[in-house]
Every structure is written in structure tokens, then in C-alpha cells.
Coordinates of C-alpha atoms in Angstrom, one line a residue:
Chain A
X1 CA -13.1 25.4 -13.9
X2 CA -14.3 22.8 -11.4
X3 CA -14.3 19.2 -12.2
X4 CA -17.6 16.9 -10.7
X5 CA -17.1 13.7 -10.1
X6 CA -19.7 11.1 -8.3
X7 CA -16.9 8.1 -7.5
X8 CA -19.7 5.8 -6.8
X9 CA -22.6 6.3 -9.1
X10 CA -21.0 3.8 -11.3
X11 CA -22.4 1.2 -8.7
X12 CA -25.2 2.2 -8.5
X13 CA -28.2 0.4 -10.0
X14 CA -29.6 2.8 -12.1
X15 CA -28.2 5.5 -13.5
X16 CA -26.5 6.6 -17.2
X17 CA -23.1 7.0 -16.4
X18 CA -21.2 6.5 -19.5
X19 CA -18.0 4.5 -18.6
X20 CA -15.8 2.2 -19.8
X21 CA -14.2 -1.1 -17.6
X22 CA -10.8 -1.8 -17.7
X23 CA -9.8 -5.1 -15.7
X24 CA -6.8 -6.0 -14.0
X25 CA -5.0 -8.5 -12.9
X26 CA -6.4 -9.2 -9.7
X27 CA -9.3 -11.0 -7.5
X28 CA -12.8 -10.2 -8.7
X29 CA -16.1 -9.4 -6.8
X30 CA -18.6 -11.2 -8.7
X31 CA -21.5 -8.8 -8.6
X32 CA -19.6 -5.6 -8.7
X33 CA -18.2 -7.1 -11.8
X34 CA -21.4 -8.5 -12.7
X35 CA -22.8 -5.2 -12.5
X36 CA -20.0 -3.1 -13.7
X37 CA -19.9 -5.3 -17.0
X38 CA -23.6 -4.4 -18.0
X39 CA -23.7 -1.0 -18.3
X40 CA -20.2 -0.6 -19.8
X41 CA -19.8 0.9 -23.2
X42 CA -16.2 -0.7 -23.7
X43 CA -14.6 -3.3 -21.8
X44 CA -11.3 -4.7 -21.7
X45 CA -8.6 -6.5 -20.5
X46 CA -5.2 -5.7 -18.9
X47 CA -3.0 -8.8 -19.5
X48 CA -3.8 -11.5 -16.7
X49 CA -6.6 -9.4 -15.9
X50 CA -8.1 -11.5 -18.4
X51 CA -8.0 -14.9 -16.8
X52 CA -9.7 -13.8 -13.6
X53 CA -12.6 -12.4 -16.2
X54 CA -12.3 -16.3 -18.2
X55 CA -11.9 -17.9 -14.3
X56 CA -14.8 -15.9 -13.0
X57 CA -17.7 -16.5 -15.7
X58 CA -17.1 -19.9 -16.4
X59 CA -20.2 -21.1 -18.1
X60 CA -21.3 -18.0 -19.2
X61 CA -17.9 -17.1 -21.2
X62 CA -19.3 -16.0 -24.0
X63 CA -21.5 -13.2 -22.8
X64 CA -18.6 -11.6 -20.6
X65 CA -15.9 -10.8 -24.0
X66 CA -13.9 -7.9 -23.8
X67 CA -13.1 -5.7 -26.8
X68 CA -9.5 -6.2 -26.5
X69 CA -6.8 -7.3 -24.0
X70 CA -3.6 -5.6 -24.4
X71 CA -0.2 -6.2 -22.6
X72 CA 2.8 -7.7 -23.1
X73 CA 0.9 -11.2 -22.6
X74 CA 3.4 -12.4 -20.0
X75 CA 0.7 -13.4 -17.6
X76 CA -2.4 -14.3 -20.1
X77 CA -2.7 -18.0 -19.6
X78 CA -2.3 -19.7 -22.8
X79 CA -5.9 -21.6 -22.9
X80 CA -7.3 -17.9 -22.0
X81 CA -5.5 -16.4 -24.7
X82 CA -6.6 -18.9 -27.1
X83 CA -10.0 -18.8 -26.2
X84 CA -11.0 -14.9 -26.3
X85 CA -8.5 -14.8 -29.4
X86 CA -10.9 -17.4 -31.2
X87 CA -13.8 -15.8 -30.1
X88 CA -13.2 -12.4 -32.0
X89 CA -11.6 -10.4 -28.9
X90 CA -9.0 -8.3 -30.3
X91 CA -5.7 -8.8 -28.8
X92 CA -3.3 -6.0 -28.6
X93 CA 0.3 -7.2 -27.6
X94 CA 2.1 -4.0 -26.0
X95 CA 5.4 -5.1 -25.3
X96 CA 7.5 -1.6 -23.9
X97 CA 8.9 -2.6 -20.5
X98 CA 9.0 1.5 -19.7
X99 CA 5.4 1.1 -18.8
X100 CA 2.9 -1.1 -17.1
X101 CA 0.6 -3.1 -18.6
X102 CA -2.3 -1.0 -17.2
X103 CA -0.9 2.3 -18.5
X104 CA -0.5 1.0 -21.9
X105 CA -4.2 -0.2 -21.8
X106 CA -5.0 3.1 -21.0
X107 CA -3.3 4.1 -23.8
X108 CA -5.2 1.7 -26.6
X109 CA -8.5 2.7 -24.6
X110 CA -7.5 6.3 -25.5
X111 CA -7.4 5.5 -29.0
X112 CA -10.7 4.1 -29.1
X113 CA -12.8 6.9 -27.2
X114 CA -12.9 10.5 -26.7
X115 CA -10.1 12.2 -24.0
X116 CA -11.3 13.5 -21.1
X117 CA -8.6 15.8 -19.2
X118 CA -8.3 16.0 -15.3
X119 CA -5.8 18.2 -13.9
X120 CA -4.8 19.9 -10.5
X121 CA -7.9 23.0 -10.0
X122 CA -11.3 22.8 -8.0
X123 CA -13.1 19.5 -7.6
X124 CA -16.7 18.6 -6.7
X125 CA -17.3 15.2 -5.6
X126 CA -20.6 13.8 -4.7
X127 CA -20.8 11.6 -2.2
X128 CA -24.4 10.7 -1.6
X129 CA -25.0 7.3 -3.8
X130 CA -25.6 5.6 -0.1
X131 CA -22.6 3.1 -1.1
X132 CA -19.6 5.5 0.7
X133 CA -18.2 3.6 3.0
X134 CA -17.3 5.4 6.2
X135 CA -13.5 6.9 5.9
X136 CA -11.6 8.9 3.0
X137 CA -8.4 10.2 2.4
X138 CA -6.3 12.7 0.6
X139 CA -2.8 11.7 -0.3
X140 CA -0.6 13.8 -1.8
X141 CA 1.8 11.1 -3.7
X142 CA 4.4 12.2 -5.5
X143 CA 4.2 15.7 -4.5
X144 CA 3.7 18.5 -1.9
X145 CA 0.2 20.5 -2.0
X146 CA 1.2 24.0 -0.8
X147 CA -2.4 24.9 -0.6
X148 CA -5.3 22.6 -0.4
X149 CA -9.0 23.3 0.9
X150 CA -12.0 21.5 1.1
X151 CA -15.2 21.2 2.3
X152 CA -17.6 18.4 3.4
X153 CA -15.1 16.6 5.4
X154 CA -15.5 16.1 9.4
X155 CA -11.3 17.6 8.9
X156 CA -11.6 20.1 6.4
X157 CA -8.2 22.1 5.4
X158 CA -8.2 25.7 4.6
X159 CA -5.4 26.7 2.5
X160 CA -3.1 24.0 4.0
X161 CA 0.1 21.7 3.4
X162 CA -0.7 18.4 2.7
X163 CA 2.4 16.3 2.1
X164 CA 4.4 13.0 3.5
X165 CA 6.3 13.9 6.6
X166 CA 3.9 16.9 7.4
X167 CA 0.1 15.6 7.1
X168 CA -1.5 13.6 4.6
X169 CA -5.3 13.3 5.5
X170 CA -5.8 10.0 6.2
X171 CA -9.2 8.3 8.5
X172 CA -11.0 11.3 7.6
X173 CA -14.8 11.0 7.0
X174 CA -18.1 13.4 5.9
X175 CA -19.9 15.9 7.9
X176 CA -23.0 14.5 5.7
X177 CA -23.6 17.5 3.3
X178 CA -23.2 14.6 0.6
X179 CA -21.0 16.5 -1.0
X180 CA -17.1 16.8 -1.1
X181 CA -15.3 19.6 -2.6
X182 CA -11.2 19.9 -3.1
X183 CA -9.2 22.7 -4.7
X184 CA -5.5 21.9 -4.7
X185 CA -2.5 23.4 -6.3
X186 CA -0.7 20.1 -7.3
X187 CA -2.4 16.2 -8.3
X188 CA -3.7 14.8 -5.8
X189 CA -4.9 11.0 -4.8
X190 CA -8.6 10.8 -3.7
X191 CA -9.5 7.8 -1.7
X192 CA -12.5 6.2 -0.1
X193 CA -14.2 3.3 1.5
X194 CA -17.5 1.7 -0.5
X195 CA -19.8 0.0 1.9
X196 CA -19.4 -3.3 2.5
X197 CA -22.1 -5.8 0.8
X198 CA -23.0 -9.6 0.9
X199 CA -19.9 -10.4 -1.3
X200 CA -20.4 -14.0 -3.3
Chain B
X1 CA 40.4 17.3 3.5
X2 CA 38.4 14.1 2.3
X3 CA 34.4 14.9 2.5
X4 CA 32.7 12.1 4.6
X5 CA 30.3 10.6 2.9
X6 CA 28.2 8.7 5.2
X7 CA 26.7 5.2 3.4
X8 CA 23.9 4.1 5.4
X9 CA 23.8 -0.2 5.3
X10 CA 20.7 -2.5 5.5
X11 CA 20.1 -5.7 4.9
X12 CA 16.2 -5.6 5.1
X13 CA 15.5 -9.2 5.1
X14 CA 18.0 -10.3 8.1
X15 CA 15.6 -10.7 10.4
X16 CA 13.8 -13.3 8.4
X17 CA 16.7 -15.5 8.6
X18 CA 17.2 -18.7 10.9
X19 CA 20.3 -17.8 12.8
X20 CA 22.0 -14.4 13.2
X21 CA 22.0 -12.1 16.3
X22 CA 20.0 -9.1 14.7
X23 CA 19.0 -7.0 17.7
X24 CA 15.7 -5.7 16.9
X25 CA 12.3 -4.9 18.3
X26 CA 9.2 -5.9 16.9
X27 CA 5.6 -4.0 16.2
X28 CA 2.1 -5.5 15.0
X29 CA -0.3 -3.4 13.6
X30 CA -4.0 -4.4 12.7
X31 CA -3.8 -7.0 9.8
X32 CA -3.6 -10.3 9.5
X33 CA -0.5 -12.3 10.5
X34 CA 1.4 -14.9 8.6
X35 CA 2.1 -17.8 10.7
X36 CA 5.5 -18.6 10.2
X37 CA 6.6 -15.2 9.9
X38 CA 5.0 -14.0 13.1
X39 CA 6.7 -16.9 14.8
X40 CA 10.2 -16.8 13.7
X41 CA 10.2 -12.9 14.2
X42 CA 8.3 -13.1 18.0
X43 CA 11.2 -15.4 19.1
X44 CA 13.8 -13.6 18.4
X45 CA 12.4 -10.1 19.3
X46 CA 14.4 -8.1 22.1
X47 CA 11.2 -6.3 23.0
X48 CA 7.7 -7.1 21.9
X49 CA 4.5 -4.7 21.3
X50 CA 1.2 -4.2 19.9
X51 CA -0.7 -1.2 18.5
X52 CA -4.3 -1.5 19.3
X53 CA -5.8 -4.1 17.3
X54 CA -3.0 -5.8 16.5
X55 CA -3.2 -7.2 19.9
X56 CA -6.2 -8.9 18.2
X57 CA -4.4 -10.7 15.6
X58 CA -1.8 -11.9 18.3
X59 CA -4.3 -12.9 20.7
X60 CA -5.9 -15.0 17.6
X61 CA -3.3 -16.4 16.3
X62 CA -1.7 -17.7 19.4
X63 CA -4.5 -19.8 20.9
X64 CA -3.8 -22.6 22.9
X65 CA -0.4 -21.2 24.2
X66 CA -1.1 -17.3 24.9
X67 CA 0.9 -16.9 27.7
X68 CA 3.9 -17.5 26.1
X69 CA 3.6 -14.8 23.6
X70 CA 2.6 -11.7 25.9
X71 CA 3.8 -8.4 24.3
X72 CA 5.1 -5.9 26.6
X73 CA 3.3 -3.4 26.1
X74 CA -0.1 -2.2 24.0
X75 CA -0.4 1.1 22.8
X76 CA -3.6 3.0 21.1
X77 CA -6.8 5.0 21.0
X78 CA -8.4 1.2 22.0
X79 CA -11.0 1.7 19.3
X80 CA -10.2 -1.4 17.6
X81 CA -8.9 -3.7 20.4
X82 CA -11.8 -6.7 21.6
X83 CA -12.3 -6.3 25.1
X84 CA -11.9 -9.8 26.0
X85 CA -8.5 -9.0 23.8
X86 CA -8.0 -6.0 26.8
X87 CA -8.9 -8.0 29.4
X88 CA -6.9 -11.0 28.9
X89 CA -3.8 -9.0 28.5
X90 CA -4.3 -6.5 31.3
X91 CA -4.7 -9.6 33.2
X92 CA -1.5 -11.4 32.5
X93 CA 0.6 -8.3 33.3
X94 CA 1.6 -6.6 29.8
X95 CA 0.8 -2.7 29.9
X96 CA -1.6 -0.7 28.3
X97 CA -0.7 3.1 27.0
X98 CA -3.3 4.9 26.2
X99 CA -2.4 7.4 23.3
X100 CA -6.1 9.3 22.5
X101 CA -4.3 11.9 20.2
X102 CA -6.3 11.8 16.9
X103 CA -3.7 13.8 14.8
X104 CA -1.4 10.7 15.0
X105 CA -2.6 7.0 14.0
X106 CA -1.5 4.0 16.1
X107 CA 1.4 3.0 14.6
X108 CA 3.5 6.4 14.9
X109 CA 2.3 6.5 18.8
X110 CA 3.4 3.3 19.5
X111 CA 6.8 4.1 18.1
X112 CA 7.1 6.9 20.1
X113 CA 6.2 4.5 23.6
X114 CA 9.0 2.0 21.9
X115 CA 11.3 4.9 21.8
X116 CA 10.7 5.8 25.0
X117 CA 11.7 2.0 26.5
X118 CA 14.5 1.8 24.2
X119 CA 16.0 4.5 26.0
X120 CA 14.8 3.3 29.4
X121 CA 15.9 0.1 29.7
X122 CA 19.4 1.1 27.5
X123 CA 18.7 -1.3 24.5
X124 CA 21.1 -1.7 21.7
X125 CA 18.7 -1.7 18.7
X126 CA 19.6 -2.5 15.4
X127 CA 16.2 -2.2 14.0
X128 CA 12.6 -2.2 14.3
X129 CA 10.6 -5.1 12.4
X130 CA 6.7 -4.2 11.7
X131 CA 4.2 -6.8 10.7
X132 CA 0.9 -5.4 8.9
X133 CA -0.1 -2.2 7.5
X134 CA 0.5 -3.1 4.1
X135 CA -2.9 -4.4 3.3
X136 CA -6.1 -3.7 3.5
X137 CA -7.6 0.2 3.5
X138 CA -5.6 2.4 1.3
X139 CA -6.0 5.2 3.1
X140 CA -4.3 3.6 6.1
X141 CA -1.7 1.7 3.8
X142 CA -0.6 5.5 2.9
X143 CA -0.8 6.6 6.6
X144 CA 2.0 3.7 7.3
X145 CA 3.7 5.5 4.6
X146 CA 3.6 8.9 6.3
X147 CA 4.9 7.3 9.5
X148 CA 8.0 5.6 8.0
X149 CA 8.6 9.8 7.4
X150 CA 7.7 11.4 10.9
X151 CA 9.6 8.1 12.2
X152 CA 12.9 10.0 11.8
X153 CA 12.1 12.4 14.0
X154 CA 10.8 9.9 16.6
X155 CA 13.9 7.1 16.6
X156 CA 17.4 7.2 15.1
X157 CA 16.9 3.6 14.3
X158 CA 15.8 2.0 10.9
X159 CA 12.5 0.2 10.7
X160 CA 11.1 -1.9 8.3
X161 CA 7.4 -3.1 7.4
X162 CA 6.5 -6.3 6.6
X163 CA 3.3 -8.1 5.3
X164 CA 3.0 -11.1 4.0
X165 CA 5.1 -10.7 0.2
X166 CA 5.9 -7.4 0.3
X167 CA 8.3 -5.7 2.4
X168 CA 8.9 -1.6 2.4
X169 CA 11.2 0.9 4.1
X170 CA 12.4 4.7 3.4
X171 CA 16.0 5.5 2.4
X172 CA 16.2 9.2 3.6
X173 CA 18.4 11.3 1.2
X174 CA 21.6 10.0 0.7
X175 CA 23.6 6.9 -0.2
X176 CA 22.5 3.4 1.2
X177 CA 24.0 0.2 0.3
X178 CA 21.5 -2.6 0.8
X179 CA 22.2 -6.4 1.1
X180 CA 20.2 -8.3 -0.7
X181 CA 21.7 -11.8 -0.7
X182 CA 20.1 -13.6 2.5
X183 CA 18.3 -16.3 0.0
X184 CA 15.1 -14.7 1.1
X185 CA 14.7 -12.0 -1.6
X186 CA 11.6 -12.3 -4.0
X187 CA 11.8 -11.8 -7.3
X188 CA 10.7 -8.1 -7.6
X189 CA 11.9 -4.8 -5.8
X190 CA 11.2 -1.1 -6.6
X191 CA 12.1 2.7 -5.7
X192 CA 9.0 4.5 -5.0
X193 CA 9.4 8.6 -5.1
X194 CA 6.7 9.5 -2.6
X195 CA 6.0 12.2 -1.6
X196 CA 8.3 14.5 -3.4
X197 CA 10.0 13.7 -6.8
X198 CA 14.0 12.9 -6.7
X199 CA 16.0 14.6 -9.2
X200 CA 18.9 12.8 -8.9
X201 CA 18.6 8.9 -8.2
X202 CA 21.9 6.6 -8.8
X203 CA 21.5 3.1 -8.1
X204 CA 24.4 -0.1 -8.8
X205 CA 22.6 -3.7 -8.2
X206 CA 19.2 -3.9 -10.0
X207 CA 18.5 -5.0 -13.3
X208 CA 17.4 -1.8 -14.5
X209 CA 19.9 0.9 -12.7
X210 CA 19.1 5.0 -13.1
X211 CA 21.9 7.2 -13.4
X212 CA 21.3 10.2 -12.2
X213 CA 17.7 9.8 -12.7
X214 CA 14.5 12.1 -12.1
X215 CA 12.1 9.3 -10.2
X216 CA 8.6 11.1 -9.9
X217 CA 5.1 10.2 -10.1
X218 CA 4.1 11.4 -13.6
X219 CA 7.3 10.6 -14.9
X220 CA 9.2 7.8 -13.8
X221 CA 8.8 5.3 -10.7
X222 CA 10.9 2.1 -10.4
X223 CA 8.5 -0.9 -9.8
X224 CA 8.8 -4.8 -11.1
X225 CA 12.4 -3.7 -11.0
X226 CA 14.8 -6.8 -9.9
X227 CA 18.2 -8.0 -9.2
X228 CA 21.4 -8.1 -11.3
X229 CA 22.6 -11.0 -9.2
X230 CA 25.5 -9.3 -7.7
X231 CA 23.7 -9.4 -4.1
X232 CA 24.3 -5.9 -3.1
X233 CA 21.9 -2.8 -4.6
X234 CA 23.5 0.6 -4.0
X235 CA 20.9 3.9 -4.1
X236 CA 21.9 7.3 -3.9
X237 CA 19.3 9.6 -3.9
X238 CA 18.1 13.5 -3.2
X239 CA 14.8 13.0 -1.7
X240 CA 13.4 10.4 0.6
X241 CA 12.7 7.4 -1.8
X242 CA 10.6 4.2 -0.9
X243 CA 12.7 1.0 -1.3
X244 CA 10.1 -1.8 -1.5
X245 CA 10.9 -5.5 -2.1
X246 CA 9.4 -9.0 -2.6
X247 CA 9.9 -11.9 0.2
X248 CA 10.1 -15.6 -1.4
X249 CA 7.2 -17.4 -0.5
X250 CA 7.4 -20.1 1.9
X251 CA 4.6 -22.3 2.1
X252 CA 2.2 -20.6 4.6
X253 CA 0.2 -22.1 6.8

């Protein structure tokens, strides 16, 4: 079974990508959010990611409301809290110090949509949105990939070790097919530069 | 017959401190510099270097008095370095080693040419201090990672990266007993398993300890851990772990 994934299209202007936003706590772009935030079906807040959404659309507040904001409320600002509490935001206190705030989101966004599994096996990733940035990676955190090959890369692996202290692919970049694929035998981190844009 | 178990000690944040006779050498790698850090670290240095474009954040952030903060040496492919940046320290006498190979990135190259003058000129190293390559592109954030592993194999002595908060090194498998009561500590720390899960972890010192723990992405990693207050944290592990920690922020300029 191979999994297809376009990292990107989610920025792009058109498009149906059905996708939900979660927000964290940390600066914002303005128009990726901007743009982000329209075409989400469900958007919420991790914790203090929910004073950089109340810092960032000040005077517009009450078109940018997330479904819920969940955490352990630690970081939430007390005004912030107040407001999207008032406003009909649900607020979902998840207070379990074994986990982050962001995988316990996860968790309460699970509940509210339909699971979608990804797991170690062949990947297709499409890479032709125009908004790649110029390098990529391949990092095999947490554990050793015996066996990993891909195409579409200017260094493709055949069958090879990727894993810290041997090679983890790292400045790597497209031979301009527009399209990535990865089969590995173990998870493994996918990462890549968006082109740079006129930030506000 | 007594097995020899050997602890390996640290105290990551010694550098950082105002007086002490820490004999290290120090790196810079392509990302912005904090002042005062960059400062206090450069004087103290037994042996000063750059890789690449890191010689472009020096060159920036010392204008007006330049000469007195020449590196001795500036390693790299040269793909990032300004050419004035090249010139200007050609110039004034520091030298230039070109390292082309792509399979390795700048900052494991320019270990190995430290290496190289450690042995040279005899230094007595205690460690090596690296400002940058915590920030900025993952990918490359991960490829300091990977050199903190092949650094093993390149120099028997510790190093250590620094940038801005954040500070991160790797215990290799083993026990390590790390000093954590200079008065510059942050408020957060963590044990990072990457790479390879640990199946064993034992640590004294933090405020929440593992006891013969699995640490492994998917399972468990140790981060917003912190400090029981005794001043010393104590890790014994299997695997090569990550030991990252927060710096107490000074005002910056």
C-alpha cells in the first residue's frame, strides 16, 4: 500500500484539500495563517497557541475562533482565556503531565474526526505546488532504517542505512520530476523548505 | 576484582561563567550570534574558528573593532561565506581550509581541521564550545545532531552546542554525572533518544527521574523535564541519548 501525500498543496490558493489546523504555541505568519484558517474544516488551539491566534487578529477576533483549545491552560493568558471561553470556544483542560500539550490536542481532534493511519511502507510525495523551497531531508529519529529507497531526489538511496552516526540525508534537493517517492522499513521524518514569500 | 566503571563528568554550562580556567576551543557555525554570549566565550577561547558562514556572523557582529577578534582559521565548501567576509580575513592573516567534500557538512569538517591543531600545537582541551546550529532549517538543525555522533570518532574531547536558550550535547552510552549548579541553568532540561531507542535509562537529579527506563520516540522522550535542586543530574544509559538544557536568560542585547 503506498501513502500520497502533497506537503504543500495546503498552501496553495486553490485547491480542496480537506484539513484541519491545529495551532501552537509559537510566532505566527500572518498570511499563511490567514490562508490556512479559511479553508480549514476544524481549527483549534493548543494551549498558548491561543494567544498568538487572539495577539495576531486583533480587531478581527471574532472571525478567527477556534472550536476548542485544549491543554493543561498553563500558558493561555487569562484575558485570552476569558475571551474565546465567552465567545462559545470550547475549552478542553487536559491536564496529564505524561504528554505534551500538542499530543493531547491531537488526541481531542481525533475524537472529533475520522482517523487516518500512516505507518512505515511506500510513500509518494508530490512535490510540484511551485512553493518547495530548495532543500529536503530524511531523518531517521528515533530509529535506524535498515533499508530505505527513493526516488526524485538529486541523492537518492537504494536499499540503504539511514541512521545518526552513519548518514541521515540532510541538504538534499529534487532532480525536478515533481515527484518524491520513499519506501522505508521503519518511521521516518520528512522535511523540507517552503519558498520564501513577502512575510507581513 | 572491582569492575571499573568509568563516570564521564560535565558541567555543560562552565564555560558561560565569569571566572574559571575551562580550557576549551570555540566553533561558529552559520546563525545568528548573541552578543554577550559570543563575547564572554571569544575571550576566553584557547583557539578560535569559523565554519564557512559563520565567519559572516563574526565579521557582523564585531564591526568597529574586527581585528581584535580574528579566528584562526576558517574552514568550508565557501558557499555561504561573503566575499568581502573572505577577503577581509585572508587579508589580516587567519587561514582558509578548503573542505569541498559534500558527504560531510561544515561543521563535522571543521572539527576534523580543529582536531588536527589540537594535536599540532599540543593543546590541553577540556572542551569544545559551538555557537549556532540550533536554529533555523531543520534539516540542518538534525545534521548538527548527526555530527555530535560522527564527532566521537573525530576528537576524544566533549563538545557542546549552544544557541541562544537552548544548549545540547550527547552522552554516549554509559554513566555521566553532570553539574548543573553554575547559577546559569534555565528552567527546563530533557533526554532525547535519537537515533536509536535506550532500553535502559537511570537518571538521579531531575524532577522526574527514570529508572531503568525505555526512552524512544513513540514511547517515551524526556522533555520540559527539570531540576530537583540537588545541583548534580546523574544518567546512565544504553544508547547514545541527547542531554539538552535551558540557559537563563540574560538581557540580550
Amino acid at each position: 500500500m503506498e501513502h500520497v501525500l502533497s506537503p504543500l498543496e495546503c498552501l496553495l490558493p486553490t485547491g480542496d484539500l480537506k484539513y484541519c489546523l491545529l495551532i501552537l504555541n509559537q510566532p505566527l505568519d500572518r498570511r499563511p495563517l490567514h490562508h490556512l484558517w479559511s479553508k480549514a474544516l476544524l481549527r483549534a488551539c493548543a494551549d498558548g497557541g491561543s494567544n498568538h491566534l487572539y495577539d495576531i487578529t486583533e480587531g478581527q477576533r471574532e472571525s478567527f475562533l477556534p472550536e476548542y483549545i485544549s491543554g493543561d491552560f498553563d500558558s493561555i493568558r487569562p484575558e485570552v482565556k476569558e475571551y474565546y471561553q465567552v465567545k462559545g470556544c470550547e475549552l478542553v483542560e487536559t491536564p496529564d503531565q505524561n504528554d505534551t500539550d500538542f499530543t493531547k490536542c491531537l488526541h481531542v481532534l481525533q475524537k472529533k474526526i475520522v482517523d487516518k493511519d500512516l505507518q512505515s511502507g511506500k510513500h509518494q510525495l508530490h512535490v510540484d505546488t511551485g512553493l518547495e523551497g530548495e532543500w529536503c531531508g530524511l531523518v531517521p529519529v528515533g530509529q535506524s532504517c535498515k533499508q530505505v529507497t527513493t526516488t526524485g531526489l538529486k541523492w537518492n538511496l537504494t536499499k540503504d542505512v539511514l541512521m545518526f552516526g552513519t548518514l541521515v540525508s540532510t541538504s538534499n534537493t529534487y532532480d525536478g520530476s515533481g515527484v518524491v517517492t520513499v519506501e522505508t522499513d521503519h518511521p521516518l521524518l520528512w522535511t523540507m523548505a517552503i519558498k520564501k514569500e513577502p512575510r507581513e | 576484582m572491582q569492575k571499573l566503571i568509568m563516570e564521564h563528568i560535565l558541567s555543560p554550562l562552565e564555560c558561560l561563567l565569569p571566572t574559571g580556567n575551562l580550557k576549551y576551543c570555540l566553533l561558529i557555525l552559520n546563525q545568528p550570534l548573541d552578543r554577550s554570549q559570543f563575547h564572554h566565550l571569544w575571550s576566553k577561547a584557547l583557539l578560535k574558528a569559523c565554519a564557512d558562514g559563520g565567519s559572516n556572523r563574526l565579521y557582523d557582529i564585531t564591526e568597529g573593532q574586527r581585528e581584535s577578534f580574528l579566528p584562526e582559521y576558517i574552514s568550508g565548501d565557501f558557499d555561504s561565506i561573503r566575499p568581502e567576509v573572505k577577503e577581509y580575513y585572508k587579508v589580516k592573516g587567519c587561514e582558509l581550509v578548503s573542505t569541498p567534500d559534500q558527504n560531510y557538512t561544515d561543521f563535522t569538517k571543521c572539527l576534523q581541521v580543529l582536531q588536527k591543531k589540537i594535536v599540532e600545537k599540543d593543546l590541553q582541551v577540556d572542551m569544545i564550545v559551538t555557537l549556532g546550529g540550533l536554529a533555523g532549517r531543520f534539516d540542518q538543525i538534525m545534521a548538527s545532531v548527526e555530527t555530535l555522533f560522527h564527532a566521537t570518532s573525530i576528537t576524544p574531547v566533549p563538545i557542546i552546542i549552544i544557541q541562544a536558550d537552548s544548549l545540547i550535547c550527547l552522552l554516549q552510552q554509559g554513566k555521566h554525572k553532570l553539574h548543573v549548579d553554575t547559577g546559569l541553568e534555565g528552567n527546563w532540561c530533557g533526554l532525547v533518544p535519537v537515533g536509536h531507542p535506550c532500553k535502559h535509562v537511570t537518571t538521579t537529579g531531575l524532577k522526574w527521574n527514570l529508572t531503568n527506563d525505555v526512552l524512544m520516540f513513540g514511547t517515551l522522550v524526556s522533555t520540559s523535564n527539570t531540576y530537583d535542586g540537588s545541583g548534580v543530574v546523574t544518567v546512565e544509559t544504553d544508547h547514545p541519548l541527547i542531554w539538552t538544557m535551558g540557559i537563563k536568560n540574560e538581557p540580550r542585547e
